Amino acid sequence: MAQKLPAVSLHFPFTDIPKTGEVVEVAPGLLWTRIPLPFRLDHVNIYLIEDDDGWAVVDTGVADDATRSVWRALISGPLAGRRLTRLIVTHYHPDHIGLAGWLCEEFGMPLLTSQTCYLGCINISLSPGAMEARPYRDFYLRHGMTSETATLVSTQGHNYLRMVTPLPLTFQRLVAGDVLSIGRRRFSVLSGDGHAPEQLMLHCAEDNILLAADQVLAKITPNISVWAVDPEGDPLGLYLRSLRALESGIPAEVLVLPGHQLPFVGLHRRCRELIEHHEDRCALIAHACRSDAKSVADLVPVVFTRELDPHQLSFAFSEVHAHVNHMIRRGDLIWAEPRQGMMRARLAGAG
C-alpha cells in the first residue's frame, strides 16, 4: 500500500505534468508521458527513448479501451511520423505490462523484459484462480485475516487477467549487468526486488539518468508484500538491500525517472528516507509485541491507523506481514506458540 512520505531536499525539475496524449521532453531525445489508471494511484509514467528512426517505449498502462485510445492519440499526435521500435517492460504489475501484448502486435515491435516478469505474467494469466487453493487461503486465515479479505486476496488473479493482454510468444531477456544500446545512449541494466521480483531499471551514466520504475518514488512508498506462494519470504529485506545498492552505486544527483509521480533529483536522500520509513514501521511493531504476542492482523492497525476498505486492508495486511517476516529473519521477533490455530509473533527475549 503506497504511503505518503515527506520529500524534503528533493528537486523537481519538471513540474508541468504532461496532459493525456501529450509528451514532455525531460532530456534530449527522451520523452515523458502519463497514462491514466482506474485506481487510487491514478496514473503511470511512460517513457520514450529516441532509437535511431523511432522510439523505444518503457512500460504500457493497463489493458483497457481508455489506454488504447491514449496510445492512438500519442501515435497520431506527438509521435507521428516515427515508428515504435521496441517495448521495454520493467515489471509484471498490470499498470506496467498490461497492454504489452497489444502494443507489440499493433506496432510490430519486440518485447524486452526480465525472465521473471515474462514468466510471472504468463503464470498468472494461465492460472488466475491458483491462489484460491485451500493452502493459500489457510495461510491468510492462519495469520488472522478475515474470511472476506482472504476471499478478496485469493481472487486477485482474475482481476489481473482482466488488466493484461496475452504476451507475445517470444521475448528478449534483460538481465542485471547487461548493457542496452538505445539510439545514441547506452544503458546499464539494473534490477531490484521487494516491490516486484527482478524489477528492471535503466541507468545512463553519460547523461546521468535513471529510469527507476517503481523502486524509488518521490512521495510514496512502493508496495512491499508477502504472498502465500512464498510465505516465509523477506521482500522487505530485499527491498532495503536494493535501496542501499542504488545509494552506493548511482550518483546522488542523477535524474530519477520513476514509474509514478514526478521526476526528481535527490536519489540518495530518497533512499535514506525510504529506509528510515520502514525502520520506523519495524519499531512500531516491536513496541506492540513487547507485552504480548500479536498476529499479523493484530498489527495492521498499529501500522495503518486510518480506516481501510477491504481492498486496502488486503494490501496493508501483506505489507505488515513483510515487516514481521523481516524482523523474524533478523532476530527481532520470534514466533510464539499458536493460539487457536493462529500464528503470533513476540519480541525476542521478551519471555
mmCIF file of C-alpha atoms in Angstrom, residues 48-204:
data_model
loop_
_atom_site.group_PDB
_atom_site.id
_atom_site.type_symbol
_atom_site.label_atom_id
_atom_site.label_comp_id
_atom_site.label_asym_id
_atom_site.label_seq_id
_atom_site.Cartn_x
_atom_site.Cartn_y
_atom_site.Cartn_z
ATOM 1 C CA LEU A 48 10.001 7.069 -24.885
ATOM 2 C CA ILE A 49 13.691 6.949 -25.772
ATOM 3 C CA GLU A 50 14.879 8.057 -29.189
ATOM 4 C CA ASP A 51 16.027 4.925 -31.007
ATOM 5 C CA ASP A 52 17.501 5.875 -34.396
ATOM 6 C CA ASP A 53 14.444 6.340 -36.648
ATOM 7 C CA GLY A 54 11.871 5.701 -33.915
ATOM 8 C CA TRP A 55 11.090 5.486 -30.215
ATOM 9 C CA ALA A 56 11.752 2.713 -27.703
ATOM 10 C CA VAL A 57 8.868 2.505 -25.227
ATOM 11 C CA VAL A 58 9.205 1.887 -21.472
ATOM 12 C CA ASP A 59 6.017 0.408 -19.906
ATOM 13 C CA THR A 60 2.441 0.445 -21.166
ATOM 14 C CA GLY A 61 -0.537 1.114 -18.863
ATOM 15 C CA VAL A 62 -3.351 -1.379 -18.214
ATOM 16 C CA ALA A 63 -5.279 -3.204 -20.924
ATOM 17 C CA ASP A 64 -8.480 -1.236 -21.393
ATOM 18 C CA ASP A 65 -10.090 0.815 -24.130
ATOM 19 C CA ALA A 66 -9.135 4.107 -22.477
ATOM 20 C CA THR A 67 -5.436 3.182 -22.535
ATOM 21 C CA ARG A 68 -5.631 2.069 -26.171
ATOM 22 C CA SER A 69 -7.187 5.422 -27.016
ATOM 23 C CA VAL A 70 -4.327 7.271 -25.325
ATOM 24 C CA TRP A 71 -1.775 5.292 -27.297
ATOM 25 C CA ARG A 72 -3.584 6.011 -30.552
ATOM 26 C CA ALA A 73 -3.615 9.707 -29.670
ATOM 27 C CA LEU A 74 0.127 9.622 -29.000
ATOM 28 C CA ILE A 75 0.855 7.833 -32.270
ATOM 29 C CA SER A 76 -1.255 10.237 -34.307
ATOM 30 C CA GLY A 77 -0.062 13.264 -32.337
ATOM 31 C CA PRO A 78 3.378 13.936 -30.822
ATOM 32 C CA LEU A 79 4.880 10.633 -32.034
ATOM 33 C CA ALA A 80 3.524 10.877 -35.590
ATOM 34 C CA GLY A 81 5.936 10.059 -38.395
ATOM 35 C CA ARG A 82 8.239 7.810 -36.365
ATOM 36 C CA ARG A 83 7.791 4.148 -35.558
ATOM 37 C CA LEU A 84 7.838 2.369 -32.199
ATOM 38 C CA THR A 85 10.984 0.216 -32.256
ATOM 39 C CA ARG A 86 10.755 -1.958 -29.128
ATOM 40 C CA LEU A 87 8.924 -2.255 -25.832
ATOM 41 C CA ILE A 88 10.769 -2.494 -22.522
ATOM 42 C CA VAL A 89 8.647 -3.617 -19.572
ATOM 43 C CA THR A 90 10.060 -3.020 -16.098
ATOM 44 C CA HIS A 91 7.914 -5.486 -14.111
ATOM 45 C CA TYR A 92 4.827 -7.654 -14.315
ATOM 46 C CA HIS A 93 2.297 -5.466 -12.500
ATOM 47 C CA PRO A 94 -0.629 -4.706 -14.829
ATOM 48 C CA ASP A 95 -0.111 -0.931 -14.945
ATOM 49 C CA HIS A 96 3.329 -1.589 -16.450
ATOM 50 C CA ILE A 97 2.790 -4.710 -18.590
ATOM 51 C CA GLY A 98 -0.965 -4.679 -19.180
ATOM 52 C CA LEU A 99 -1.022 -3.525 -22.789
ATOM 53 C CA ALA A 100 2.290 -5.133 -23.812
ATOM 54 C CA GLY A 101 0.754 -7.827 -25.992
ATOM 55 C CA TRP A 102 -1.479 -5.362 -27.855
ATOM 56 C CA LEU A 103 1.301 -2.810 -28.397
ATOM 57 C CA CYS A 104 3.759 -5.413 -29.691
ATOM 58 C CA GLU A 105 1.198 -6.828 -32.109
ATOM 59 C CA GLU A 106 -0.273 -3.497 -33.193
ATOM 60 C CA PHE A 107 3.088 -1.863 -33.915
ATOM 61 C CA GLY A 108 5.214 -4.891 -34.778
ATOM 62 C CA MET A 109 7.821 -4.425 -32.085
ATOM 63 C CA PRO A 110 9.647 -6.913 -29.849
ATOM 64 C CA LEU A 111 9.205 -7.211 -26.083
ATOM 65 C CA LEU A 112 12.251 -6.798 -23.820
ATOM 66 C CA THR A 113 11.902 -7.660 -20.136
ATOM 67 C CA SER A 114 13.238 -9.876 -17.373
ATOM 68 C CA GLN A 115 12.533 -13.586 -17.402
ATOM 69 C CA THR A 116 10.786 -13.255 -14.036
ATOM 70 C CA CYS A 117 8.482 -10.570 -15.401
ATOM 71 C CA TYR A 118 7.602 -12.527 -18.524
ATOM 72 C CA LEU A 119 7.009 -15.840 -16.749
ATOM 73 C CA GLY A 120 5.213 -14.177 -13.832
ATOM 74 C CA CYS A 121 2.673 -12.594 -16.153
ATOM 75 C CA ILE A 122 2.260 -15.836 -18.109
ATOM 76 C CA ASN A 123 1.802 -17.832 -14.904
ATOM 77 C CA ILE A 124 -0.966 -15.624 -13.515
ATOM 78 C CA SER A 125 -2.655 -15.401 -16.906
ATOM 79 C CA LEU A 126 -2.701 -19.181 -17.344
ATOM 80 C CA SER A 127 -3.872 -19.894 -13.778
ATOM 81 C CA PRO A 128 -5.781 -16.856 -12.499
ATOM 82 C CA GLY A 129 -7.572 -18.961 -9.896
ATOM 83 C CA ALA A 130 -4.473 -20.650 -8.485
ATOM 84 C CA MET A 131 -4.468 -18.526 -5.317
ATOM 85 C CA GLU A 132 -7.925 -19.856 -4.437
ATOM 86 C CA ALA A 133 -6.347 -23.191 -3.442
ATOM 87 C CA ARG A 134 -7.044 -24.042 0.173
ATOM 88 C CA PRO A 135 -3.395 -23.965 1.397
ATOM 89 C CA TYR A 136 -3.086 -20.349 0.246
ATOM 90 C CA ARG A 137 -6.381 -19.283 1.779
ATOM 91 C CA ASP A 138 -5.488 -21.084 5.024
ATOM 92 C CA PHE A 139 -2.178 -19.191 5.106
ATOM 93 C CA TYR A 140 -4.002 -15.862 5.295
ATOM 94 C CA LEU A 141 -6.554 -17.115 7.820
ATOM 95 C CA ARG A 142 -3.763 -18.547 9.987
ATOM 96 C CA HIS A 143 -2.293 -15.056 10.328
ATOM 97 C CA GLY A 144 -5.609 -13.505 11.332
ATOM 98 C CA MET A 145 -7.045 -12.284 8.023
ATOM 99 C CA THR A 146 -10.827 -12.251 7.897
ATOM 100 C CA SER A 147 -12.623 -14.640 5.568
ATOM 101 C CA GLU A 148 -13.887 -11.681 3.492
ATOM 102 C CA THR A 149 -10.409 -10.288 2.931
ATOM 103 C CA ALA A 150 -8.963 -13.743 2.287
ATOM 104 C CA THR A 151 -11.531 -14.233 -0.471
ATOM 105 C CA LEU A 152 -10.558 -10.886 -1.981
ATOM 106 C CA VAL A 153 -6.845 -11.706 -1.957
ATOM 107 C CA SER A 154 -7.337 -15.207 -3.335
ATOM 108 C CA THR A 155 -9.310 -13.967 -6.346
ATOM 109 C CA GLN A 156 -6.932 -11.180 -7.397
ATOM 110 C CA GLY A 157 -5.626 -13.302 -10.263
ATOM 111 C CA HIS A 158 -8.937 -12.869 -12.046
ATOM 112 C CA ASN A 159 -8.627 -9.073 -11.764
ATOM 113 C CA TYR A 160 -5.092 -9.301 -13.137
ATOM 114 C CA LEU A 161 -6.310 -11.262 -16.148
ATOM 115 C CA ARG A 162 -8.788 -8.501 -16.972
ATOM 116 C CA MET A 163 -5.984 -5.915 -16.999
ATOM 117 C CA VAL A 164 -3.443 -7.628 -19.291
ATOM 118 C CA THR A 165 -3.382 -8.697 -22.928
ATOM 119 C CA PRO A 166 -1.737 -12.007 -23.927
ATOM 120 C CA LEU A 167 2.015 -11.533 -24.202
ATOM 121 C CA PRO A 168 3.981 -12.213 -27.404
ATOM 122 C CA LEU A 169 5.125 -15.822 -27.690
ATOM 123 C CA THR A 170 8.770 -14.737 -27.548
ATOM 124 C CA PHE A 171 10.703 -12.021 -25.726
ATOM 125 C CA GLN A 172 14.253 -10.708 -25.371
ATOM 126 C CA ARG A 173 15.557 -11.316 -21.877
ATOM 127 C CA LEU A 174 17.191 -8.454 -19.979
ATOM 128 C CA VAL A 175 19.422 -9.291 -17.004
ATOM 129 C CA ALA A 176 21.142 -7.065 -14.450
ATOM 130 C CA GLY A 177 24.638 -6.330 -15.741
ATOM 131 C CA ASP A 178 23.577 -6.124 -19.389
ATOM 132 C CA VAL A 179 24.325 -3.001 -21.405
ATOM 133 C CA LEU A 180 21.421 -1.963 -23.617
ATOM 134 C CA SER A 181 22.057 0.412 -26.528
ATOM 135 C CA ILE A 182 19.075 2.578 -27.448
ATOM 136 C CA GLY A 183 19.868 5.088 -30.166
ATOM 137 C CA ARG A 184 22.941 7.038 -29.095
ATOM 138 C CA ARG A 185 22.585 6.065 -25.444
ATOM 139 C CA ARG A 186 23.976 3.091 -23.571
ATOM 140 C CA PHE A 187 22.035 1.974 -20.518
ATOM 141 C CA SER A 188 23.268 -0.301 -17.752
ATOM 142 C CA VAL A 189 20.513 -2.752 -16.836
ATOM 143 C CA LEU A 190 19.860 -2.931 -13.078
ATOM 144 C CA SER A 191 17.311 -4.936 -11.141
ATOM 145 C CA GLY A 192 15.762 -4.622 -7.715
ATOM 146 C CA ASP A 193 13.460 -6.769 -5.631
ATOM 147 C CA GLY A 194 10.859 -6.212 -2.941
ATOM 148 C CA HIS A 195 8.117 -4.438 -4.868
ATOM 149 C CA ALA A 196 8.255 -6.897 -7.768
ATOM 150 C CA PRO A 197 10.791 -9.661 -8.368
ATOM 151 C CA GLU A 198 13.608 -8.674 -10.725
ATOM 152 C CA GLN A 199 12.159 -5.230 -11.426
ATOM 153 C CA LEU A 200 14.255 -3.621 -14.147
ATOM 154 C CA MET A 201 15.862 -0.176 -14.045
ATOM 155 C CA LEU A 202 17.973 1.533 -16.709
ATOM 156 C CA HIS A 203 20.938 3.791 -15.892
ATOM 157 C CA CYS A 204 22.618 6.014 -18.478
#
